[in-house]
JSON list of C-alpha atoms in Angstrom, two decimals:
[
{"chain": "E", "resi": 1, "resn": "MET", "atom": "CA", "xyz": [310.99, -123.89, 64.29]},
{"chain": "E", "resi": 2, "resn": "VAL", "atom": "CA", "xyz": [313.35, -123.51, 67.24]},
{"chain": "E", "resi": 3, "resn": "GLU", "atom": "CA", "xyz": [314.54, -119.98, 67.89]},
{"chain": "E", "resi": 4, "resn": "ALA", "atom": "CA", "xyz": [318.32, -119.45, 67.95]},
{"chain": "E", "resi": 5, "resn": "PRO", "atom": "CA", "xyz": [319.74, -118.92, 71.47]},
{"chain": "E", "resi": 6, "resn": "ASP", "atom": "CA", "xyz": [321.27, -115.54, 70.52]},
{"chain": "E", "resi": 7, "resn": "ARG", "atom": "CA", "xyz": [317.91, -114.29, 69.25]},
{"chain": "E", "resi": 8, "resn": "THR", "atom": "CA", "xyz": [316.12, -115.45, 72.40]},
{"chain": "E", "resi": 9, "resn": "ARG", "atom": "CA", "xyz": [318.78, -113.80, 74.56]},
{"chain": "E", "resi": 10, "resn": "GLN", "atom": "CA", "xyz": [318.24, -110.59, 72.59]},
{"chain": "E", "resi": 11, "resn": "ARG", "atom": "CA", "xyz": [314.50, -110.82, 73.27]},
{"chain": "E", "resi": 12, "resn": "VAL", "atom": "CA", "xyz": [315.19, -111.16, 77.00]},
{"chain": "E", "resi": 13, "resn": "ALA", "atom": "CA", "xyz": [317.45, -108.10, 76.99]},
{"chain": "E", "resi": 14, "resn": "ARG", "atom": "CA", "xyz": [315.01, -106.09, 74.88]},
{"chain": "E", "resi": 15, "resn": "SER", "atom": "CA", "xyz": [312.15, -106.94, 77.24]},
{"chain": "E", "resi": 16, "resn": "ILE", "atom": "CA", "xyz": [314.17, -105.51, 80.13]},
{"chain": "E", "resi": 17, "resn": "LEU", "atom": "CA", "xyz": [314.96, -102.42, 78.04]},
{"chain": "E", "resi": 18, "resn": "LEU", "atom": "CA", "xyz": [311.31, -101.75, 77.22]},
{"chain": "E", "resi": 19, "resn": "ASP", "atom": "CA", "xyz": [309.63, -102.78, 80.48]},
{"chain": "E", "resi": 20, "resn": "GLY", "atom": "CA", "xyz": [312.35, -102.02, 83.01]},
{"chain": "E", "resi": 21, "resn": "PRO", "atom": "CA", "xyz": [314.05, -104.22, 85.62]},
{"chain": "E", "resi": 22, "resn": "SER", "atom": "CA", "xyz": [312.23, -107.57, 85.83]},
{"chain": "E", "resi": 23, "resn": "THR", "atom": "CA", "xyz": [312.43, -110.87, 87.68]},
{"chain": "E", "resi": 24, "resn": "ALA", "atom": "CA", "xyz": [313.14, -114.11, 85.87]},
{"chain": "E", "resi": 25, "resn": "ALA", "atom": "CA", "xyz": [309.57, -115.27, 86.52]},
{"chain": "E", "resi": 26, "resn": "VAL", "atom": "CA", "xyz": [308.08, -112.11, 85.00]},
{"chain": "E", "resi": 27, "resn": "LEU", "atom": "CA", "xyz": [310.36, -112.38, 81.96]},
{"chain": "E", "resi": 28, "resn": "ALA", "atom": "CA", "xyz": [309.39, -116.03, 81.47]},
{"chain": "E", "resi": 29, "resn": "GLU", "atom": "CA", "xyz": [305.69, -115.17, 81.51]},
{"chain": "E", "resi": 30, "resn": "ARG", "atom": "CA", "xyz": [306.11, -112.11, 79.30]},
{"chain": "E", "resi": 31, "resn": "LEU", "atom": "CA", "xyz": [308.16, -113.93, 76.67]},
{"chain": "E", "resi": 32, "resn": "ASP", "atom": "CA", "xyz": [306.36, -117.29, 76.88]},
{"chain": "E", "resi": 33, "resn": "LEU", "atom": "CA", "xyz": [309.53, -119.09, 77.95]},
{"chain": "E", "resi": 34, "resn": "THR", "atom": "CA", "xyz": [310.24, -121.52, 80.76]},
{"chain": "E", "resi": 35, "resn": "PRO", "atom": "CA", "xyz": [311.82, -120.03, 83.91]},
{"chain": "E", "resi": 36, "resn": "ALA", "atom": "CA", "xyz": [314.78, -122.37, 83.45]},
{"chain": "E", "resi": 37, "resn": "ALA", "atom": "CA", "xyz": [315.38, -121.08, 79.91]},
{"chain": "E", "resi": 38, "resn": "VAL", "atom": "CA", "xyz": [315.18, -117.45, 81.04]},
{"chain": "E", "resi": 39, "resn": "ARG", "atom": "CA", "xyz": [317.67, -118.09, 83.83]},
{"chain": "E", "resi": 40, "resn": "ARG", "atom": "CA", "xyz": [320.14, -119.63, 81.37]},
{"chain": "E", "resi": 41, "resn": "HIS", "atom": "CA", "xyz": [319.96, -116.54, 79.18]},
{"chain": "E", "resi": 42, "resn": "LEU", "atom": "CA", "xyz": [320.19, -114.22, 82.19]},
{"chain": "E", "resi": 43, "resn": "ASP", "atom": "CA", "xyz": [323.30, -116.08, 83.39]},
{"chain": "E", "resi": 44, "resn": "GLN", "atom": "CA", "xyz": [324.89, -115.50, 79.98]},
{"chain": "E", "resi": 45, "resn": "LEU", "atom": "CA", "xyz": [323.90, -111.83, 79.96]},
{"chain": "E", "resi": 46, "resn": "LEU", "atom": "CA", "xyz": [325.32, -111.44, 83.47]},
{"chain": "E", "resi": 47, "resn": "GLU", "atom": "CA", "xyz": [328.58, -113.07, 82.40]},
{"chain": "E", "resi": 48, "resn": "GLU", "atom": "CA", "xyz": [328.85, -110.69, 79.44]},
{"chain": "E", "resi": 49, "resn": "GLY", "atom": "CA", "xyz": [328.19, -107.69, 81.68]},
{"chain": "E", "resi": 50, "resn": "LEU", "atom": "CA", "xyz": [325.01, -106.73, 79.82]},
{"chain": "E", "resi": 51, "resn": "VAL", "atom": "CA", "xyz": [322.66, -107.08, 82.80]},
{"chain": "E", "resi": 52, "resn": "GLU", "atom": "CA", "xyz": [323.03, -106.85, 86.57]},
{"chain": "E", "resi": 53, "resn": "ALA", "atom": "CA", "xyz": [321.03, -108.37, 89.41]},
{"chain": "E", "resi": 54, "resn": "ARG", "atom": "CA", "xyz": [319.48, -105.98, 91.91]},
{"chain": "E", "resi": 55, "resn": "GLU", "atom": "CA", "xyz": [317.52, -106.26, 95.10]},
{"chain": "E", "resi": 56, "resn": "PRO", "atom": "CA", "xyz": [313.85, -105.39, 94.51]},
{"chain": "E", "resi": 57, "resn": "ARG", "atom": "CA", "xyz": [312.81, -101.93, 95.69]},
{"chain": "E", "resi": 58, "resn": "HIS", "atom": "CA", "xyz": [309.73, -103.26, 97.47]},
{"chain": "E", "resi": 59, "resn": "GLN", "atom": "CA", "xyz": [310.58, -106.04, 99.88]},
{"chain": "E", "resi": 60, "resn": "THR", "atom": "CA", "xyz": [306.96, -107.09, 100.43]},
{"chain": "E", "resi": 61, "resn": "HIS", "atom": "CA", "xyz": [306.36, -110.59, 99.07]},
{"chain": "E", "resi": 62, "resn": "ARG", "atom": "CA", "xyz": [304.42, -113.69, 99.80]},
{"chain": "E", "resi": 63, "resn": "GLY", "atom": "CA", "xyz": [305.91, -116.95, 100.93]},
{"chain": "E", "resi": 64, "resn": "ARG", "atom": "CA", "xyz": [309.16, -117.78, 102.60]},
{"chain": "E", "resi": 65, "resn": "GLY", "atom": "CA", "xyz": [312.67, -116.92, 101.60]},
{"chain": "E", "resi": 66, "resn": "ARG", "atom": "CA", "xyz": [314.24, -113.85, 100.08]},
{"chain": "E", "resi": 67, "resn": "PRO", "atom": "CA", "xyz": [312.36, -111.90, 97.40]},
{"chain": "E", "resi": 68, "resn": "ALA", "atom": "CA", "xyz": [313.39, -112.64, 93.84]},
{"chain": "E", "resi": 69, "resn": "LYS", "atom": "CA", "xyz": [316.09, -110.41, 92.37]},
{"chain": "E", "resi": 70, "resn": "VAL", "atom": "CA", "xyz": [315.29, -108.14, 89.47]},
{"chain": "E", "resi": 71, "resn": "PHE", "atom": "CA", "xyz": [317.54, -107.90, 86.43]},
{"chain": "E", "resi": 72, "resn": "ALA", "atom": "CA", "xyz": [318.38, -104.55, 84.85]},
{"chain": "E", "resi": 73, "resn": "LEU", "atom": "CA", "xyz": [320.46, -103.56, 81.83]},
{"chain": "E", "resi": 74, "resn": "THR", "atom": "CA", "xyz": [323.91, -102.20, 82.53]},
{"chain": "E", "resi": 75, "resn": "GLU", "atom": "CA", "xyz": [325.32, -99.19, 80.69]},
{"chain": "E", "resi": 76, "resn": "ARG", "atom": "CA", "xyz": [327.06, -101.58, 78.32]},
{"chain": "E", "resi": 77, "resn": "GLY", "atom": "CA", "xyz": [323.80, -103.40, 77.72]},
{"chain": "E", "resi": 78, "resn": "ARG", "atom": "CA", "xyz": [322.00, -100.16, 76.88]},
{"chain": "E", "resi": 79, "resn": "GLU", "atom": "CA", "xyz": [324.73, -99.07, 74.51]},
{"chain": "E", "resi": 80, "resn": "GLY", "atom": "CA", "xyz": [324.15, -102.16, 72.41]},
{"chain": "E", "resi": 81, "resn": "PHE", "atom": "CA", "xyz": [320.56, -101.08, 71.76]},
{"chain": "E", "resi": 82, "resn": "ASP", "atom": "CA", "xyz": [321.43, -97.41, 71.33]},
{"chain": "E", "resi": 83, "resn": "GLN", "atom": "CA", "xyz": [323.87, -98.17, 68.53]},
{"chain": "E", "resi": 84, "resn": "HIS", "atom": "CA", "xyz": [321.25, -100.14, 66.61]},
{"chain": "E", "resi": 85, "resn": "TYR", "atom": "CA", "xyz": [319.30, -96.92, 66.06]},
{"chain": "E", "resi": 86, "resn": "ASP", "atom": "CA", "xyz": [322.21, -94.51, 65.54]},
{"chain": "E", "resi": 87, "resn": "ASP", "atom": "CA", "xyz": [322.34, -94.82, 61.75]},
{"chain": "E", "resi": 88, "resn": "LEU", "atom": "CA", "xyz": [318.57, -94.44, 61.44]},
{"chain": "E", "resi": 89, "resn": "ALA", "atom": "CA", "xyz": [318.51, -91.39, 63.74]},
{"chain": "E", "resi": 90, "resn": "VAL", "atom": "CA", "xyz": [321.39, -89.71, 61.94]},
{"chain": "E", "resi": 91, "resn": "SER", "atom": "CA", "xyz": [319.77, -90.36, 58.55]},
{"chain": "E", "resi": 92, "resn": "ALA", "atom": "CA", "xyz": [316.47, -88.94, 59.78]},
{"chain": "E", "resi": 93, "resn": "LEU", "atom": "CA", "xyz": [318.10, -85.78, 61.14]},
{"chain": "E", "resi": 94, "resn": "ARG", "atom": "CA", "xyz": [320.11, -85.32, 57.96]},
{"chain": "E", "resi": 95, "resn": "PHE", "atom": "CA", "xyz": [316.88, -85.51, 55.99]},
{"chain": "E", "resi": 96, "resn": "LEU", "atom": "CA", "xyz": [315.28, -83.01, 58.38]},
{"chain": "E", "resi": 97, "resn": "ARG", "atom": "CA", "xyz": [318.23, -80.63, 57.93]},
{"chain": "E", "resi": 98, "resn": "GLU", "atom": "CA", "xyz": [317.99, -80.93, 54.14]},
{"chain": "E", "resi": 99, "resn": "THR", "atom": "CA", "xyz": [314.24, -80.29, 54.08]},
{"chain": "E", "resi": 100, "resn": "ALA", "atom": "CA", "xyz": [313.73, -77.90, 57.01]},
{"chain": "E", "resi": 101, "resn": "GLY", "atom": "CA", "xyz": [317.19, -76.46, 57.53]},
{"chain": "E", "resi": 102, "resn": "ASP", "atom": "CA", "xyz": [319.05, -75.98, 60.80]},
{"chain": "E", "resi": 103, "resn": "ALA", "atom": "CA", "xyz": [315.94, -74.35, 62.28]},
{"chain": "E", "resi": 104, "resn": "GLY", "atom": "CA", "xyz": [314.06, -77.61, 61.87]},
{"chain": "E", "resi": 105, "resn": "VAL", "atom": "CA", "xyz": [316.82, -79.56, 63.63]},
{"chain": "E", "resi": 106, "resn": "ARG", "atom": "CA", "xyz": [316.84, -77.05, 66.51]},
{"chain": "E", "resi": 107, "resn": "GLU", "atom": "CA", "xyz": [313.06, -77.29, 66.85]},
{"chain": "E", "resi": 108, "resn": "PHE", "atom": "CA", "xyz": [313.27, -81.07, 67.00]},
{"chain": "E", "resi": 109, "resn": "ALA", "atom": "CA", "xyz": [316.05, -80.87, 69.60]},
{"chain": "E", "resi": 110, "resn": "HIS", "atom": "CA", "xyz": [313.99, -78.57, 71.82]},
{"chain": "E", "resi": 111, "resn": "ARG", "atom": "CA", "xyz": [310.94, -80.80, 71.56]},
{"chain": "E", "resi": 112, "resn": "ARG", "atom": "CA", "xyz": [313.04, -83.79, 72.53]},
{"chain": "E", "resi": 113, "resn": "ALA", "atom": "CA", "xyz": [314.47, -81.93, 75.54]},
{"chain": "E", "resi": 114, "resn": "ALA", "atom": "CA", "xyz": [310.96, -81.05, 76.74]},
{"chain": "E", "resi": 115, "resn": "PHE", "atom": "CA", "xyz": [311.03, -84.02, 79.13]},
{"chain": "E", "resi": 116, "resn": "ILE", "atom": "CA", "xyz": [313.32, -81.97, 81.41]},
{"chain": "E", "resi": 117, "resn": "LYS", "atom": "CA", "xyz": [310.72, -79.25, 81.97]},
{"chain": "E", "resi": 118, "resn": "GLU", "atom": "CA", "xyz": [307.86, -81.73, 82.09]},
{"chain": "E", "resi": 119, "resn": "ARG", "atom": "CA", "xyz": [309.45, -83.97, 84.73]},
{"chain": "E", "resi": 120, "resn": "PHE", "atom": "CA", "xyz": [311.40, -81.51, 86.88]},
{"chain": "E", "resi": 121, "resn": "ALA", "atom": "CA", "xyz": [308.49, -80.13, 88.93]},
{"chain": "E", "resi": 122, "resn": "VAL", "atom": "CA", "xyz": [306.96, -83.58, 89.35]},
{"chain": "E", "resi": 123, "resn": "VAL", "atom": "CA", "xyz": [310.16, -85.13, 90.74]},
{"chain": "E", "resi": 124, "resn": "ALA", "atom": "CA", "xyz": [310.86, -82.08, 92.93]},
{"chain": "E", "resi": 125, "resn": "ALA", "atom": "CA", "xyz": [307.38, -82.20, 94.43]},
{"chain": "E", "resi": 126, "resn": "ALA", "atom": "CA", "xyz": [307.65, -85.94, 95.09]},
{"chain": "E", "resi": 127, "resn": "ASP", "atom": "CA", "xyz": [310.79, -85.46, 97.20]},
{"chain": "E", "resi": 128, "resn": "PRO", "atom": "CA", "xyz": [311.30, -81.86, 98.46]},
{"chain": "E", "resi": 129, "resn": "SER", "atom": "CA", "xyz": [314.54, -82.91, 100.18]},
{"chain": "E", "resi": 130, "resn": "LYS", "atom": "CA", "xyz": [316.30, -83.26, 96.83]},
{"chain": "E", "resi": 131, "resn": "SER", "atom": "CA", "xyz": [318.48, -80.41, 95.63]},
{"chain": "E", "resi": 132, "resn": "PRO", "atom": "CA", "xyz": [317.83, -79.06, 92.11]},
{"chain": "E", "resi": 133, "resn": "ALA", "atom": "CA", "xyz": [320.85, -81.02, 90.85]},
{"chain": "E", "resi": 134, "resn": "GLN", "atom": "CA", "xyz": [319.56, -84.22, 92.46]},
{"chain": "E", "resi": 135, "resn": "VAL", "atom": "CA", "xyz": [316.15, -83.66, 90.88]},
{"chain": "E", "resi": 136, "resn": "LEU", "atom": "CA", "xyz": [317.79, -83.27, 87.47]},
{"chain": "E", "resi": 137, "resn": "ALA", "atom": "CA", "xyz": [319.84, -86.42, 88.05]},
{"chain": "E", "resi": 138, "resn": "GLN", "atom": "CA", "xyz": [316.64, -88.36, 88.72]},
{"chain": "E", "resi": 139, "resn": "VAL", "atom": "CA", "xyz": [314.94, -86.90, 85.65]},
{"chain": "E", "resi": 140, "resn": "PHE", "atom": "CA", "xyz": [317.87, -87.80, 83.39]},
{"chain": "E", "resi": 141, "resn": "THR", "atom": "CA", "xyz": [318.34, -91.24, 84.94]},
{"chain": "E", "resi": 142, "resn": "ASP", "atom": "CA", "xyz": [314.68, -92.02, 84.28]},
{"chain": "E", "resi": 143, "resn": "GLU", "atom": "CA", "xyz": [315.41, -91.23, 80.62]},
{"chain": "E", "resi": 144, "resn": "GLY", "atom": "CA", "xyz": [318.37, -93.62, 80.48]},
{"chain": "E", "resi": 145, "resn": "TYR", "atom": "CA", "xyz": [321.26, -91.21, 81.13]},
{"chain": "E", "resi": 146, "resn": "ALA", "atom": "CA", "xyz": [322.61, -92.84, 84.33]},
{"chain": "E", "resi": 147, "resn": "ALA", "atom": "CA", "xyz": [323.07, -89.45, 85.99]},
{"chain": "E", "resi": 148, "resn": "SER", "atom": "CA", "xyz": [324.50, -88.63, 89.41]},
{"chain": "E", "resi": 149, "resn": "VAL", "atom": "CA", "xyz": [325.51, -85.57, 91.45]},
{"chain": "E", "resi": 150, "resn": "ARG", "atom": "CA", "xyz": [328.92, -84.56, 92.75]},
{"chain": "E", "resi": 151, "resn": "GLU", "atom": "CA", "xyz": [329.53, -81.82, 95.30]},
{"chain": "E", "resi": 152, "resn": "LEU", "atom": "CA", "xyz": [331.69, -78.90, 94.16]},
{"chain": "E", "resi": 153, "resn": "PRO", "atom": "CA", "xyz": [333.40, -76.65, 96.71]},
{"chain": "E", "resi": 154, "resn": "VAL", "atom": "CA", "xyz": [331.92, -73.13, 96.85]},
{"chain": "E", "resi": 155, "resn": "VAL", "atom": "CA", "xyz": [330.31, -73.31, 93.38]},
{"chain": "E", "resi": 156, "resn": "GLY", "atom": "CA", "xyz": [327.54, -75.79, 94.11]},
{"chain": "E", "resi": 157, "resn": "GLU", "atom": "CA", "xyz": [326.99, -79.19, 92.52]},
{"chain": "E", "resi": 158, "resn": "GLN", "atom": "CA", "xyz": [327.89, -80.94, 89.32]},
{"chain": "E", "resi": 159, "resn": "LEU", "atom": "CA", "xyz": [325.43, -82.99, 87.30]},
{"chain": "E", "resi": 160, "resn": "CYS", "atom": "CA", "xyz": [327.26, -85.98, 85.82]},
{"chain": "E", "resi": 161, "resn": "GLN", "atom": "CA", "xyz": [325.78, -88.14, 83.06]},
{"chain": "E", "resi": 162, "resn": "GLN", "atom": "CA", "xyz": [327.81, -91.33, 82.73]},
{"chain": "E", "resi": 163, "resn": "HIS", "atom": "CA", "xyz": [325.73, -92.50, 79.78]},
{"chain": "E", "resi": 164, "resn": "CYS", "atom": "CA", "xyz": [324.01, -90.59, 77.00]},
{"chain": "E", "resi": 165, "resn": "PRO", "atom": "CA", "xyz": [321.59, -92.52, 74.78]},
{"chain": "E", "resi": 166, "resn": "VAL", "atom": "CA", "xyz": [322.06, -90.00, 71.94]},
{"chain": "E", "resi": 167, "resn": "SER", "atom": "CA", "xyz": [325.80, -89.34, 72.22]},
{"chain": "E", "resi": 168, "resn": "HIS", "atom": "CA", "xyz": [326.69, -90.83, 68.82]},
{"chain": "E", "resi": 169, "resn": "VAL", "atom": "CA", "xyz": [323.98, -88.78, 67.11]},
{"chain": "E", "resi": 170, "resn": "ALA", "atom": "CA", "xyz": [324.83, -85.62, 69.05]},
{"chain": "E", "resi": 171, "resn": "HIS", "atom": "CA", "xyz": [328.40, -85.82, 67.74]},
{"chain": "E", "resi": 172, "resn": "GLU", "atom": "CA", "xyz": [327.05, -84.70, 64.35]},
{"chain": "E", "resi": 173, "resn": "PHE", "atom": "CA", "xyz": [324.07, -82.78, 65.71]},
{"chain": "E", "resi": 174, "resn": "PRO", "atom": "CA", "xyz": [325.22, -80.77, 68.78]},
{"chain": "E", "resi": 175, "resn": "GLN", "atom": "CA", "xyz": [321.82, -79.09, 68.81]},
{"chain": "E", "resi": 176, "resn": "LEU", "atom": "CA", "xyz": [320.64, -82.04, 70.93]},
{"chain": "E", "resi": 177, "resn": "CYS", "atom": "CA", "xyz": [323.14, -81.18, 73.69]},
{"chain": "E", "resi": 178, "resn": "GLU", "atom": "CA", "xyz": [322.47, -77.45, 73.36]},
{"chain": "E", "resi": 179, "resn": "ALA", "atom": "CA", "xyz": [318.72, -77.94, 73.78]},
{"chain": "E", "resi": 180, "resn": "GLU", "atom": "CA", "xyz": [319.21, -80.03, 76.92]},
{"chain": "E", "resi": 181, "resn": "THR", "atom": "CA", "xyz": [321.51, -77.39, 78.40]},
{"chain": "E", "resi": 182, "resn": "GLU", "atom": "CA", "xyz": [318.97, -74.64, 77.66]},
{"chain": "E", "resi": 183, "resn": "ALA", "atom": "CA", "xyz": [316.20, -76.71, 79.25]},
{"chain": "E", "resi": 184, "resn": "ILE", "atom": "CA", "xyz": [318.31, -77.22, 82.39]},
{"chain": "E", "resi": 185, "resn": "GLY", "atom": "CA", "xyz": [318.90, -73.49, 82.63]},
{"chain": "E", "resi": 186, "resn": "ALA", "atom": "CA", "xyz": [315.19, -72.82, 82.12]},
{"chain": "E", "resi": 187, "resn": "VAL", "atom": "CA", "xyz": [314.03, -75.02, 85.02]},
{"chain": "E", "resi": 188, "resn": "LEU", "atom": "CA", "xyz": [316.74, -73.63, 87.30]},
{"chain": "E", "resi": 189, "resn": "GLY", "atom": "CA", "xyz": [316.10, -70.04, 86.27]},
{"chain": "E", "resi": 190, "resn": "THR", "atom": "CA", "xyz": [319.81, -69.40, 85.68]},
{"chain": "E", "resi": 191, "resn": "HIS", "atom": "CA", "xyz": [322.46, -69.82, 83.02]},
{"chain": "E", "resi": 192, "resn": "VAL", "atom": "CA", "xyz": [324.31, -73.13, 83.11]},
{"chain": "E", "resi": 193, "resn": "GLN", "atom": "CA", "xyz": [327.18, -74.44, 81.03]},
{"chain": "E", "resi": 194, "resn": "ARG", "atom": "CA", "xyz": [328.28, -77.93, 80.20]},
{"chain": "E", "resi": 195, "resn": "LEU", "atom": "CA", "xyz": [331.93, -78.50, 80.96]},
{"chain": "E", "resi": 196, "resn": "ALA", "atom": "CA", "xyz": [332.28, -81.78, 79.08]},
{"chain": "E", "resi": 197, "resn": "THR", "atom": "CA", "xyz": [330.17, -84.00, 76.83]},
{"chain": "E", "resi": 198, "resn": "ILE", "atom": "CA", "xyz": [330.35, -87.62, 75.78]},
{"chain": "E", "resi": 199, "resn": "ALA", "atom": "CA", "xyz": [329.45, -86.53, 72.24]},
{"chain": "E", "resi": 200, "resn": "HIS", "atom": "CA", "xyz": [332.75, -84.61, 72.04]},
{"chain": "E", "resi": 201, "resn": "GLY", "atom": "CA", "xyz": [334.81, -87.55, 73.26]},
{"chain": "E", "resi": 202, "resn": "ASP", "atom": "CA", "xyz": [334.77, -86.94, 77.01]},
{"chain": "E", "resi": 203, "resn": "GLY", "atom": "CA", "xyz": [334.09, -89.84, 79.35]},
{"chain": "E", "resi": 204, "resn": "VAL", "atom": "CA", "xyz": [331.10, -88.15, 80.96]},
{"chain": "E", "resi": 205, "resn": "CYS", "atom": "CA", "xyz": [328.76, -85.19, 80.42]},
{"chain": "E", "resi": 206, "resn": "THR", "atom": "CA", "xyz": [329.17, -82.65, 83.23]},
{"chain": "E", "resi": 207, "resn": "THR", "atom": "CA", "xyz": [327.11, -79.56, 83.99]},
{"chain": "E", "resi": 208, "resn": "CYS", "atom": "CA", "xyz": [327.82, -77.14, 86.82]},
{"chain": "E", "resi": 209, "resn": "ILE", "atom": "CA", "xyz": [324.67, -76.42, 88.87]},
{"chain": "E", "resi": 210, "resn": "PRO", "atom": "CA", "xyz": [324.89, -73.26, 91.03]},
{"chain": "E", "resi": 211, "resn": "SER", "atom": "CA", "xyz": [323.95, -73.75, 94.69]},
{"chain": "E", "resi": 212, "resn": "THR", "atom": "CA", "xyz": [320.60, -72.04, 94.41]},
{"chain": "E", "resi": 213, "resn": "LYS", "atom": "CA", "xyz": [317.69, -73.55, 96.31]},
{"chain": "E", "resi": 214, "resn": "ILE", "atom": "CA", "xyz": [314.58, -73.62, 94.20]},
{"chain": "E", "resi": 215, "resn": "SER", "atom": "CA", "xyz": [311.32, -74.25, 95.97]},
{"chain": "E", "resi": 216, "resn": "THR", "atom": "CA", "xyz": [308.61, -76.37, 94.43]},
{"chain": "E", "resi": 217, "resn": "SER", "atom": "CA", "xyz": [306.17, -73.49, 94.71]},
{"chain": "E", "resi": 218, "resn": "SER", "atom": "CA", "xyz": [308.40, -71.21, 92.65]},
{"chain": "E", "resi": 219, "resn": "ILE", "atom": "CA", "xyz": [308.80, -73.92, 90.01]},
{"chain": "E", "resi": 220, "resn": "ASN", "atom": "CA", "xyz": [305.04, -74.34, 89.76]},
{"chain": "E", "resi": 221, "resn": "GLU", "atom": "CA", "xyz": [304.60, -70.57, 89.61]},
{"chain": "E", "resi": 222, "resn": "ASN", "atom": "CA", "xyz": [307.05, -70.32, 86.71]},
{"chain": "E", "resi": 223, "resn": "GLN", "atom": "CA", "xyz": [305.20, -73.09, 84.88]},
{"chain": "E", "resi": 224, "resn": "LYS", "atom": "CA", "xyz": [301.91, -71.27, 85.37]},
{"chain": "E", "resi": 225, "resn": "LYS", "atom": "CA", "xyz": [303.43, -68.12, 83.89]},
{"chain": "E", "resi": 226, "resn": "GLU", "atom": "CA", "xyz": [304.66, -70.09, 80.88]},
{"chain": "E", "resi": 227, "resn": "GLN", "atom": "CA", "xyz": [301.17, -71.51, 80.33]},
{"chain": "E", "resi": 228, "resn": "VAL", "atom": "CA", "xyz": [299.63, -68.04, 80.46]},
{"chain": "E", "resi": 229, "resn": "THR", "atom": "CA", "xyz": [302.11, -66.58, 77.96]},
{"chain": "E", "resi": 230, "resn": "SER", "atom": "CA", "xyz": [302.04, -69.58, 75.60]}
]
């Protein structure tokens, strides 16, 4: 039975979502398709603005010619997958609220936001030249938030999240946003406040990050203290 083109195209996009930016050759091998077929679907996805072609990070390659481009999902492409799970996520959280109350929802939200604490020190140690806001932007981007940093006069920096994979769910369950904000404040060691959120209808999530330099050693020390007290 021949698979419908739309379904195959969806498989190509989903493979990029799950395994990250990939070349056409890698996608063909992973999905058991011909390279020509994969390129046809990639061309369609490019035309629809669902994927974008990027230069590979590592330029080392064998043979002549330029290295093969990698294809990554755009924000629009990610949103298509996010929305598929919105109804399920909302239903699950509604059930959790009914059975465990608001405390159960808050506990879930804090567990979900744990990636911020877990990844912050690792990213900071890997590149000490990054500011705390830049470290957070990398942490969030790795989780699919498409985050960046903007300089603010006097105050410091602003963490901007152009995409939020849980924005539709957070509209009904703001505990998700609140837990992320608390986790940001915890790793920075200071109170922070979100100025705008996609969940509330704004075009971007913004958080003001005070211009406080945080050394990797102090971050590690704080984590050690948390481990002792926990």
